[in-house]
Amino acid sequence: MVAERNGGTAVCPGSYDPVTMGHLDIISRAANVFDNVVVGVVNQPVRKQKTIFSADERVAFIEEQVTEYPHVQVKPFDTLLVDFAREHGAKAIVKGLRAISDFEYEFEMNQLNRMQAPEVDTLYLMASPQYSFLSSSGVKELAIVLFDILHLRQRAITHS
Ligand code: PNS
């Protein structure tokens, strides 16, 4: 916990489909450093398949989890990330880095964003060890499999 925040505004962007404990770890750590944190929820990610949850649902899930941080706001966006950051006067974009597999994608995004807005730097926080292999896609996969198992069990009970 940092005693005094003195860092201006940061944007924590992502698809958050759905938000995980790993995302919340990064958001709360950014909130300990920056005066204001705007969590930017991509309305429809360009490179990924259609989200399971709507932007409003994804925003609401995060809002429920950040009530203890009055200086954290959650907003959807469908512009370029750097335009969203500029709109909020953010001097930094904060992202989490998990395993090395994140690096290549984030490196590309970093170059893309810096080319358009060199004044907005991106800072990377290393994932806390307990969340290093936690991902939204993993959570969705587990949820779907568990639902299938429960559904089959339900059918087995009904048919016995
Ligand atoms: O990995 P994620 O969570 O889907 O990341 C989303 C985001 C916006 C942080 C990432 O795609 C990014 O850094 N994009 C930069 C390019 C951009 O502005 N794309 C438009 C988003 S609407």
PDB file of N, CA, C and O in Angstrom, residues 53-124:
ATOM      1  N   PHE A  53     -20.507 -11.298 -22.405  1.00  0.00           N
ATOM      2  CA  PHE A  53     -21.274 -10.309 -21.643  1.00  0.00           C
ATOM      3  C   PHE A  53     -21.296  -8.975 -22.397  1.00  0.00           C
ATOM      4  O   PHE A  53     -20.321  -8.611 -23.056  1.00  0.00           O
ATOM      5  N   SER A  54     -22.414  -8.261 -22.270  1.00  0.00           N
ATOM      6  CA  SER A  54     -22.522  -6.952 -22.922  1.00  0.00           C
ATOM      7  C   SER A  54     -21.587  -5.966 -22.207  1.00  0.00           C
ATOM      8  O   SER A  54     -21.157  -6.223 -21.072  1.00  0.00           O
ATOM      9  N   ALA A  55     -21.335  -4.840 -22.858  1.00  0.00           N
ATOM     10  CA  ALA A  55     -20.462  -3.832 -22.236  1.00  0.00           C
ATOM     11  C   ALA A  55     -21.065  -3.364 -20.908  1.00  0.00           C
ATOM     12  O   ALA A  55     -20.347  -3.211 -19.911  1.00  0.00           O
ATOM     13  N   ASP A  56     -22.383  -3.171 -20.873  1.00  0.00           N
ATOM     14  CA  ASP A  56     -23.033  -2.709 -19.633  1.00  0.00           C
ATOM     15  C   ASP A  56     -22.865  -3.728 -18.511  1.00  0.00           C
ATOM     16  O   ASP A  56     -22.617  -3.368 -17.353  1.00  0.00           O
ATOM     17  N   GLU A  57     -22.978  -5.015 -18.862  1.00  0.00           N
ATOM     18  CA  GLU A  57     -22.795  -6.064 -17.833  1.00  0.00           C
ATOM     19  C   GLU A  57     -21.350  -6.071 -17.341  1.00  0.00           C
ATOM     20  O   GLU A  57     -21.104  -6.145 -16.129  1.00  0.00           O
ATOM     21  N   ARG A  58     -20.415  -5.957 -18.282  1.00  0.00           N
ATOM     22  CA  ARG A  58     -18.999  -6.000 -17.890  1.00  0.00           C
ATOM     23  C   ARG A  58     -18.649  -4.796 -17.010  1.00  0.00           C
ATOM     24  O   ARG A  58     -17.900  -4.922 -16.040  1.00  0.00           O
ATOM     25  N   VAL A  59     -19.221  -3.636 -17.352  1.00  0.00           N
ATOM     26  CA  VAL A  59     -18.993  -2.438 -16.525  1.00  0.00           C
ATOM     27  C   VAL A  59     -19.573  -2.677 -15.129  1.00  0.00           C
ATOM     28  O   VAL A  59     -18.916  -2.423 -14.108  1.00  0.00           O
ATOM     29  N   ALA A  60     -20.792  -3.214 -15.059  1.00  0.00           N
ATOM     30  CA  ALA A  60     -21.463  -3.413 -13.763  1.00  0.00           C
ATOM     31  C   ALA A  60     -20.690  -4.410 -12.885  1.00  0.00           C
ATOM     32  O   ALA A  60     -20.543  -4.188 -11.675  1.00  0.00           O
ATOM     33  N   PHE A  61     -20.166  -5.492 -13.495  1.00  0.00           N
ATOM     34  CA  PHE A  61     -19.396  -6.480 -12.712  1.00  0.00           C
ATOM     35  C   PHE A  61     -18.203  -5.795 -12.041  1.00  0.00           C
ATOM     36  O   PHE A  61     -17.883  -6.069 -10.884  1.00  0.00           O
ATOM     37  N   ILE A  62     -17.540  -4.919 -12.796  1.00  0.00           N
ATOM     38  CA  ILE A  62     -16.343  -4.257 -12.233  1.00  0.00           C
ATOM     39  C   ILE A  62     -16.768  -3.250 -11.169  1.00  0.00           C
ATOM     40  O   ILE A  62     -16.179  -3.192 -10.086  1.00  0.00           O
ATOM     41  N   GLU A  63     -17.816  -2.476 -11.471  1.00  0.00           N
ATOM     42  CA  GLU A  63     -18.265  -1.453 -10.498  1.00  0.00           C
ATOM     43  C   GLU A  63     -18.563  -2.079  -9.138  1.00  0.00           C
ATOM     44  O   GLU A  63     -18.214  -1.513  -8.103  1.00  0.00           O
ATOM     45  N   GLU A  64     -19.176  -3.266  -9.163  1.00  0.00           N
ATOM     46  CA  GLU A  64     -19.501  -3.953  -7.900  1.00  0.00           C
ATOM     47  C   GLU A  64     -18.251  -4.245  -7.069  1.00  0.00           C
ATOM     48  O   GLU A  64     -18.322  -4.359  -5.857  1.00  0.00           O
ATOM     49  N   GLN A  65     -17.131  -4.402  -7.755  1.00  0.00           N
ATOM     50  CA  GLN A  65     -15.901  -4.838  -7.077  1.00  0.00           C
ATOM     51  C   GLN A  65     -14.980  -3.690  -6.676  1.00  0.00           C
ATOM     52  O   GLN A  65     -13.979  -3.931  -6.003  1.00  0.00           O
ATOM     53  N   VAL A  66     -15.284  -2.466  -7.121  1.00  0.00           N
ATOM     54  CA  VAL A  66     -14.335  -1.375  -6.830  1.00  0.00           C
ATOM     55  C   VAL A  66     -14.955  -0.289  -5.942  1.00  0.00           C
ATOM     56  O   VAL A  66     -14.450   0.829  -5.899  1.00  0.00           O
ATOM     57  N   THR A  67     -16.016  -0.645  -5.230  1.00  0.00           N
ATOM     58  CA  THR A  67     -16.730   0.363  -4.435  1.00  0.00           C
ATOM     59  C   THR A  67     -15.839   0.987  -3.353  1.00  0.00           C
ATOM     60  O   THR A  67     -16.064   2.115  -2.950  1.00  0.00           O
ATOM     61  N   GLU A  68     -14.818   0.244  -2.913  1.00  0.00           N
ATOM     62  CA  GLU A  68     -13.950   0.798  -1.868  1.00  0.00           C
ATOM     63  C   GLU A  68     -12.974   1.858  -2.406  1.00  0.00           C
ATOM     64  O   GLU A  68     -12.248   2.487  -1.642  1.00  0.00           O
ATOM     65  N   TYR A  69     -12.956   2.031  -3.728  1.00  0.00           N
ATOM     66  CA  TYR A  69     -12.048   3.028  -4.316  1.00  0.00           C
ATOM     67  C   TYR A  69     -12.866   4.140  -4.963  1.00  0.00           C
ATOM     68  O   TYR A  69     -13.264   4.032  -6.131  1.00  0.00           O
ATOM     69  N   PRO A  70     -13.139   5.244  -4.247  1.00  0.00           N
ATOM     70  CA  PRO A  70     -13.954   6.313  -4.823  1.00  0.00           C
ATOM     71  C   PRO A  70     -13.285   6.993  -6.011  1.00  0.00           C
ATOM     72  O   PRO A  70     -13.964   7.649  -6.806  1.00  0.00           O
ATOM     73  N   HIS A  71     -11.990   6.854  -6.155  1.00  0.00           N
ATOM     74  CA  HIS A  71     -11.296   7.511  -7.274  1.00  0.00           C
ATOM     75  C   HIS A  71     -11.142   6.576  -8.480  1.00  0.00           C
ATOM     76  O   HIS A  71     -10.385   6.870  -9.397  1.00  0.00           O
ATOM     77  N   VAL A  72     -11.881   5.463  -8.464  1.00  0.00           N
ATOM     78  CA  VAL A  72     -11.884   4.567  -9.631  1.00  0.00           C
ATOM     79  C   VAL A  72     -13.245   4.646 -10.315  1.00  0.00           C
ATOM     80  O   VAL A  72     -14.277   4.443  -9.684  1.00  0.00           O
ATOM     81  N   GLN A  73     -13.238   4.986 -11.605  1.00  0.00           N
ATOM     82  CA  GLN A  73     -14.482   5.005 -12.393  1.00  0.00           C
ATOM     83  C   GLN A  73     -14.402   3.915 -13.456  1.00  0.00           C
ATOM     84  O   GLN A  73     -13.300   3.590 -13.911  1.00  0.00           O
ATOM     85  N   VAL A  74     -15.540   3.419 -13.855  1.00  0.00           N
ATOM     86  CA  VAL A  74     -15.554   2.376 -14.886  1.00  0.00           C
ATOM     87  C   VAL A  74     -16.400   2.880 -16.056  1.00  0.00           C
ATOM     88  O   VAL A  74     -17.551   3.292 -15.851  1.00  0.00           O
ATOM     89  N   LYS A  75     -15.819   2.860 -17.265  1.00  0.00           N
ATOM     90  CA  LYS A  75     -16.541   3.405 -18.420  1.00  0.00           C
ATOM     91  C   LYS A  75     -16.330   2.529 -19.655  1.00  0.00           C
ATOM     92  O   LYS A  75     -15.208   2.075 -19.892  1.00  0.00           O
ATOM     93  N   PRO A  76     -17.392   2.352 -20.448  1.00  0.00           N
ATOM     94  CA  PRO A  76     -17.197   1.628 -21.712  1.00  0.00           C
ATOM     95  C   PRO A  76     -16.598   2.580 -22.745  1.00  0.00           C
ATOM     96  O   PRO A  76     -16.759   3.788 -22.625  1.00  0.00           O
ATOM     97  N   PHE A  77     -15.911   2.012 -23.747  1.00  0.00           N
ATOM     98  CA  PHE A  77     -15.449   2.875 -24.842  1.00  0.00           C
ATOM     99  C   PHE A  77     -15.406   2.096 -26.144  1.00  0.00           C
ATOM    100  O   PHE A  77     -15.247   0.870 -26.140  1.00  0.00           O
ATOM    101  N   ASP A  78     -15.613   2.827 -27.259  1.00  0.00           N
ATOM    102  CA  ASP A  78     -15.463   2.150 -28.546  1.00  0.00           C
ATOM    103  C   ASP A  78     -14.668   2.991 -29.530  1.00  0.00           C
ATOM    104  O   ASP A  78     -14.856   2.902 -30.746  1.00  0.00           O
ATOM    105  N   THR A  79     -13.771   3.794 -28.962  1.00  0.00           N
ATOM    106  CA  THR A  79     -12.836   4.563 -29.787  1.00  0.00           C
ATOM    107  C   THR A  79     -11.472   3.884 -29.705  1.00  0.00           C
ATOM    108  O   THR A  79     -11.348   2.829 -29.085  1.00  0.00           O
ATOM    109  N   LEU A  80     -10.455   4.522 -30.287  1.00  0.00           N
ATOM    110  CA  LEU A  80      -9.102   4.030 -30.073  1.00  0.00           C
ATOM    111  C   LEU A  80      -8.758   4.225 -28.597  1.00  0.00           C
ATOM    112  O   LEU A  80      -9.172   5.221 -27.979  1.00  0.00           O
ATOM    113  N   LEU A  81      -7.987   3.295 -28.064  1.00  0.00           N
ATOM    114  CA  LEU A  81      -7.612   3.388 -26.650  1.00  0.00           C
ATOM    115  C   LEU A  81      -6.920   4.713 -26.330  1.00  0.00           C
ATOM    116  O   LEU A  81      -7.206   5.348 -25.313  1.00  0.00           O
ATOM    117  N   VAL A  82      -6.022   5.149 -27.215  1.00  0.00           N
ATOM    118  CA  VAL A  82      -5.293   6.395 -26.921  1.00  0.00           C
ATOM    119  C   VAL A  82      -6.238   7.605 -26.908  1.00  0.00           C
ATOM    120  O   VAL A  82      -6.024   8.551 -26.143  1.00  0.00           O
ATOM    121  N   ASP A  83      -7.287   7.569 -27.731  1.00  0.00           N
ATOM    122  CA  ASP A  83      -8.250   8.681 -27.717  1.00  0.00           C
ATOM    123  C   ASP A  83      -9.031   8.674 -26.405  1.00  0.00           C
ATOM    124  O   ASP A  83      -9.322   9.726 -25.833  1.00  0.00           O
ATOM    125  N   PHE A  84      -9.362   7.474 -25.934  1.00  0.00           N
ATOM    126  CA  PHE A  84     -10.051   7.338 -24.641  1.00  0.00           C
ATOM    127  C   PHE A  84      -9.138   7.885 -23.520  1.00  0.00           C
ATOM    128  O   PHE A  84      -9.588   8.625 -22.637  1.00  0.00           O
ATOM    129  N   ALA A  85      -7.862   7.546 -23.588  1.00  0.00           N
ATOM    130  CA  ALA A  85      -6.911   8.021 -22.571  1.00  0.00           C
ATOM    131  C   ALA A  85      -6.799   9.550 -22.621  1.00  0.00           C
ATOM    132  O   ALA A  85      -6.857  10.229 -21.581  1.00  0.00           O
ATOM    133  N   ARG A  86      -6.694  10.099 -23.825  1.00  0.00           N
ATOM    134  CA  ARG A  86      -6.594  11.564 -23.975  1.00  0.00           C
ATOM    135  C   ARG A  86      -7.841  12.252 -23.443  1.00  0.00           C
ATOM    136  O   ARG A  86      -7.759  13.272 -22.747  1.00  0.00           O
ATOM    137  N   GLU A  87      -8.995  11.671 -23.802  1.00  0.00           N
ATOM    138  CA  GLU A  87     -10.287  12.247 -23.373  1.00  0.00           C
ATOM    139  C   GLU A  87     -10.340  12.402 -21.848  1.00  0.00           C
ATOM    140  O   GLU A  87     -10.975  13.307 -21.326  1.00  0.00           O
ATOM    141  N   HIS A  88      -9.663  11.493 -21.140  1.00  0.00           N
ATOM    142  CA  HIS A  88      -9.692  11.535 -19.675  1.00  0.00           C
ATOM    143  C   HIS A  88      -8.441  12.182 -19.087  1.00  0.00           C
ATOM    144  O   HIS A  88      -8.225  12.122 -17.872  1.00  0.00           O
ATOM    145  N   GLY A  89      -7.624  12.767 -19.944  1.00  0.00           N
ATOM    146  CA  GLY A  89      -6.411  13.446 -19.465  1.00  0.00           C
ATOM    147  C   GLY A  89      -5.448  12.484 -18.783  1.00  0.00           C
ATOM    148  O   GLY A  89      -4.700  12.880 -17.879  1.00  0.00           O
ATOM    149  N   ALA A  90      -5.445  11.222 -19.228  1.00  0.00           N
ATOM    150  CA  ALA A  90      -4.574  10.226 -18.586  1.00  0.00           C
ATOM    151  C   ALA A  90      -3.162  10.348 -19.125  1.00  0.00           C
ATOM    152  O   ALA A  90      -2.967  10.503 -20.325  1.00  0.00           O
ATOM    153  N   LYS A  91      -2.201  10.273 -18.225  1.00  0.00           N
ATOM    154  CA  LYS A  91      -0.832  10.285 -18.721  1.00  0.00           C
ATOM    155  C   LYS A  91      -0.267   8.865 -18.808  1.00  0.00           C
ATOM    156  O   LYS A  91       0.821   8.658 -19.318  1.00  0.00           O
ATOM    157  N   ALA A  92      -1.038   7.902 -18.312  1.00  0.00           N
ATOM    158  CA  ALA A  92      -0.564   6.514 -18.384  1.00  0.00           C
ATOM    159  C   ALA A  92      -1.702   5.542 -18.648  1.00  0.00           C
ATOM    160  O   ALA A  92      -2.835   5.760 -18.222  1.00  0.00           O
ATOM    161  N   ILE A  93      -1.331   4.485 -19.363  1.00  0.00           N
ATOM    162  CA  ILE A  93      -2.207   3.325 -19.526  1.00  0.00           C
ATOM    163  C   ILE A  93      -1.551   2.254 -18.661  1.00  0.00           C
ATOM    164  O   ILE A  93      -0.332   2.064 -18.732  1.00  0.00           O
ATOM    165  N   VAL A  94      -2.321   1.601 -17.816  1.00  0.00           N
ATOM    166  CA  VAL A  94      -1.742   0.568 -16.948  1.00  0.00           C
ATOM    167  C   VAL A  94      -2.317  -0.782 -17.337  1.00  0.00           C
ATOM    168  O   VAL A  94      -3.535  -0.947 -17.437  1.00  0.00           O
ATOM    169  N   LYS A  95      -1.419  -1.737 -17.565  1.00  0.00           N
ATOM    170  CA  LYS A  95      -1.848  -3.092 -17.931  1.00  0.00           C
ATOM    171  C   LYS A  95      -1.095  -4.107 -17.084  1.00  0.00           C
ATOM    172  O   LYS A  95      -0.008  -3.817 -16.565  1.00  0.00           O
ATOM    173  N   GLY A  96      -1.660  -5.301 -16.995  1.00  0.00           N
ATOM    174  CA  GLY A  96      -0.994  -6.377 -16.258  1.00  0.00           C
ATOM    175  C   GLY A  96      -0.248  -7.270 -17.235  1.00  0.00           C
ATOM    176  O   GLY A  96      -0.663  -7.443 -18.376  1.00  0.00           O
ATOM    177  N   LEU A  97       0.857  -7.829 -16.770  1.00  0.00           N
ATOM    178  CA  LEU A  97       1.593  -8.821 -17.568  1.00  0.00           C
ATOM    179  C   LEU A  97       1.658 -10.099 -16.758  1.00  0.00           C
ATOM    180  O   LEU A  97       2.108 -10.085 -15.604  1.00  0.00           O
ATOM    181  N   ARG A  98       1.202 -11.179 -17.376  1.00  0.00           N
ATOM    182  CA  ARG A  98       1.257 -12.465 -16.662  1.00  0.00           C
ATOM    183  C   ARG A  98       2.490 -13.233 -17.142  1.00  0.00           C
ATOM    184  O   ARG A  98       3.597 -12.778 -16.984  1.00  0.00           O
ATOM    185  N   ALA A  99       2.283 -14.346 -17.784  1.00  0.00           N
ATOM    186  CA  ALA A  99       3.418 -15.138 -18.256  1.00  0.00           C
ATOM    187  C   ALA A  99       4.021 -14.477 -19.494  1.00  0.00           C
ATOM    188  O   ALA A  99       3.475 -13.508 -20.027  1.00  0.00           O
ATOM    189  N   ILE A 100       5.128 -15.013 -19.964  1.00  0.00           N
ATOM    190  CA  ILE A 100       5.838 -14.448 -21.109  1.00  0.00           C
ATOM    191  C   ILE A 100       4.943 -14.432 -22.363  1.00  0.00           C
ATOM    192  O   ILE A 100       5.110 -13.603 -23.249  1.00  0.00           O
ATOM    193  N   SER A 101       3.951 -15.314 -22.386  1.00  0.00           N
ATOM    194  CA  SER A 101       3.041 -15.378 -23.545  1.00  0.00           C
ATOM    195  C   SER A 101       2.279 -14.073 -23.749  1.00  0.00           C
ATOM    196  O   SER A 101       1.810 -13.786 -24.838  1.00  0.00           O
ATOM    197  N   ASP A 102       2.121 -13.263 -22.729  1.00  0.00           N
ATOM    198  CA  ASP A 102       1.452 -11.964 -22.873  1.00  0.00           C
ATOM    199  C   ASP A 102       2.333 -10.955 -23.603  1.00  0.00           C
ATOM    200  O   ASP A 102       1.851  -9.976 -24.154  1.00  0.00           O
ATOM    201  N   PHE A 103       3.649 -11.212 -23.540  1.00  0.00           N
ATOM    202  CA  PHE A 103       4.589 -10.168 -23.935  1.00  0.00           C
ATOM    203  C   PHE A 103       4.445  -9.740 -25.396  1.00  0.00           C
ATOM    204  O   PHE A 103       4.380  -8.539 -25.698  1.00  0.00           O
ATOM    205  N   GLU A 104       4.363 -10.719 -26.293  1.00  0.00           N
ATOM    206  CA  GLU A 104       4.366 -10.397 -27.722  1.00  0.00           C
ATOM    207  C   GLU A 104       3.166  -9.509 -28.089  1.00  0.00           C
ATOM    208  O   GLU A 104       3.315  -8.505 -28.772  1.00  0.00           O
ATOM    209  N   TYR A 105       1.978  -9.902 -27.599  1.00  0.00           N
ATOM    210  CA  TYR A 105       0.757  -9.127 -27.871  1.00  0.00           C
ATOM    211  C   TYR A 105       0.877  -7.726 -27.276  1.00  0.00           C
ATOM    212  O   TYR A 105       0.600  -6.714 -27.942  1.00  0.00           O
ATOM    213  N   GLU A 106       1.318  -7.656 -26.033  1.00  0.00           N
ATOM    214  CA  GLU A 106       1.406  -6.344 -25.374  1.00  0.00           C
ATOM    215  C   GLU A 106       2.471  -5.457 -26.016  1.00  0.00           C
ATOM    216  O   GLU A 106       2.302  -4.241 -26.086  1.00  0.00           O
ATOM    217  N   PHE A 107       3.538  -6.080 -26.486  1.00  0.00           N
ATOM    218  CA  PHE A 107       4.598  -5.316 -27.146  1.00  0.00           C
ATOM    219  C   PHE A 107       4.042  -4.669 -28.415  1.00  0.00           C
ATOM    220  O   PHE A 107       4.269  -3.490 -28.689  1.00  0.00           O
ATOM    221  N   GLU A 108       3.261  -5.440 -29.159  1.00  0.00           N
ATOM    222  CA  GLU A 108       2.654  -4.928 -30.397  1.00  0.00           C
ATOM    223  C   GLU A 108       1.677  -3.786 -30.079  1.00  0.00           C
ATOM    224  O   GLU A 108       1.690  -2.736 -30.718  1.00  0.00           O
ATOM    225  N   MET A 109       0.823  -4.007 -29.077  1.00  0.00           N
ATOM    226  CA  MET A 109      -0.143  -2.968 -28.685  1.00  0.00           C
ATOM    227  C   MET A 109       0.587  -1.698 -28.248  1.00  0.00           C
ATOM    228  O   MET A 109       0.197  -0.584 -28.550  1.00  0.00           O
ATOM    229  N   ASN A 110       1.685  -1.914 -27.512  1.00  0.00           N
ATOM    230  CA  ASN A 110       2.461  -0.789 -27.017  1.00  0.00           C
ATOM    231  C   ASN A 110       2.997   0.060 -28.172  1.00  0.00           C
ATOM    232  O   ASN A 110       2.888   1.294 -28.165  1.00  0.00           O
ATOM    233  N   GLN A 111       3.542  -0.613 -29.191  1.00  0.00           N
ATOM    234  CA  GLN A 111       4.088   0.123 -30.348  1.00  0.00           C
ATOM    235  C   GLN A 111       2.977   0.880 -31.069  1.00  0.00           C
ATOM    236  O   GLN A 111       3.128   2.036 -31.440  1.00  0.00           O
ATOM    237  N   LEU A 112       1.842   0.189 -31.213  1.00  0.00           N
ATOM    238  CA  LEU A 112       0.687   0.774 -31.900  1.00  0.00           C
ATOM    239  C   LEU A 112       0.208   2.039 -31.172  1.00  0.00           C
ATOM    240  O   LEU A 112      -0.011   3.083 -31.774  1.00  0.00           O
ATOM    241  N   ASN A 113       0.086   1.912 -29.862  1.00  0.00           N
ATOM    242  CA  ASN A 113      -0.422   3.033 -29.068  1.00  0.00           C
ATOM    243  C   ASN A 113       0.582   4.184 -29.003  1.00  0.00           C
ATOM    244  O   ASN A 113       0.218   5.347 -29.097  1.00  0.00           O
ATOM    245  N   ARG A 114       1.858   3.837 -28.864  1.00  0.00           N
ATOM    246  CA  ARG A 114       2.886   4.880 -28.751  1.00  0.00           C
ATOM    247  C   ARG A 114       3.069   5.653 -30.051  1.00  0.00           C
ATOM    248  O   ARG A 114       3.372   6.843 -30.049  1.00  0.00           O
ATOM    249  N   MET A 115       2.860   4.948 -31.168  1.00  0.00           N
ATOM    250  CA  MET A 115       2.974   5.607 -32.475  1.00  0.00           C
ATOM    251  C   MET A 115       1.931   6.725 -32.577  1.00  0.00           C
ATOM    252  O   MET A 115       2.184   7.781 -33.118  1.00  0.00           O
ATOM    253  N   GLN A 116       0.750   6.456 -32.037  1.00  0.00           N
ATOM    254  CA  GLN A 116      -0.344   7.431 -32.154  1.00  0.00           C
ATOM    255  C   GLN A 116      -0.299   8.486 -31.063  1.00  0.00           C
ATOM    256  O   GLN A 116      -0.744   9.616 -31.279  1.00  0.00           O
ATOM    257  N   ALA A 117       0.180   8.113 -29.881  1.00  0.00           N
ATOM    258  CA  ALA A 117       0.154   9.052 -28.750  1.00  0.00           C
ATOM    259  C   ALA A 117       1.405   8.873 -27.896  1.00  0.00           C
ATOM    260  O   ALA A 117       1.359   8.239 -26.835  1.00  0.00           O
ATOM    261  N   PRO A 118       2.534   9.442 -28.356  1.00  0.00           N
ATOM    262  CA  PRO A 118       3.786   9.263 -27.599  1.00  0.00           C
ATOM    263  C   PRO A 118       3.729   9.870 -26.199  1.00  0.00           C
ATOM    264  O   PRO A 118       4.526   9.508 -25.327  1.00  0.00           O
ATOM    265  N   GLU A 119       2.764  10.790 -25.993  1.00  0.00           N
ATOM    266  CA  GLU A 119       2.680  11.451 -24.667  1.00  0.00           C
ATOM    267  C   GLU A 119       1.980  10.568 -23.632  1.00  0.00           C
ATOM    268  O   GLU A 119       2.012  10.869 -22.434  1.00  0.00           O
ATOM    269  N   VAL A 120       1.331   9.501 -24.082  1.00  0.00           N
ATOM    270  CA  VAL A 120       0.664   8.598 -23.124  1.00  0.00           C
ATOM    271  C   VAL A 120       1.504   7.321 -23.018  1.00  0.00           C
ATOM    272  O   VAL A 120       1.591   6.550 -23.970  1.00  0.00           O
ATOM    273  N   ASP A 121       2.144   7.136 -21.882  1.00  0.00           N
ATOM    274  CA  ASP A 121       2.999   5.956 -21.742  1.00  0.00           C
ATOM    275  C   ASP A 121       2.205   4.779 -21.184  1.00  0.00           C
ATOM    276  O   ASP A 121       1.201   4.974 -20.502  1.00  0.00           O
ATOM    277  N   THR A 122       2.660   3.567 -21.484  1.00  0.00           N
ATOM    278  CA  THR A 122       1.991   2.389 -20.923  1.00  0.00           C
ATOM    279  C   THR A 122       2.902   1.774 -19.872  1.00  0.00           C
ATOM    280  O   THR A 122       4.094   1.544 -20.123  1.00  0.00           O
ATOM    281  N   LEU A 123       2.341   1.531 -18.698  1.00  0.00           N
ATOM    282  CA  LEU A 123       3.092   0.922 -17.598  1.00  0.00           C
ATOM    283  C   LEU A 123       2.543  -0.471 -17.361  1.00  0.00           C
ATOM    284  O   LEU A 123       1.320  -0.677 -17.408  1.00  0.00           O
ATOM    285  N   TYR A 124       3.434  -1.407 -17.126  1.00  0.00           N
ATOM    286  CA  TYR A 124       3.014  -2.800 -16.937  1.00  0.00           C
ATOM    287  C   TYR A 124       3.293  -3.233 -15.503  1.00  0.00           C
ATOM    288  O   TYR A 124       4.407  -3.064 -15.013  1.00  0.00           O
TER     289      TYR A 124
END
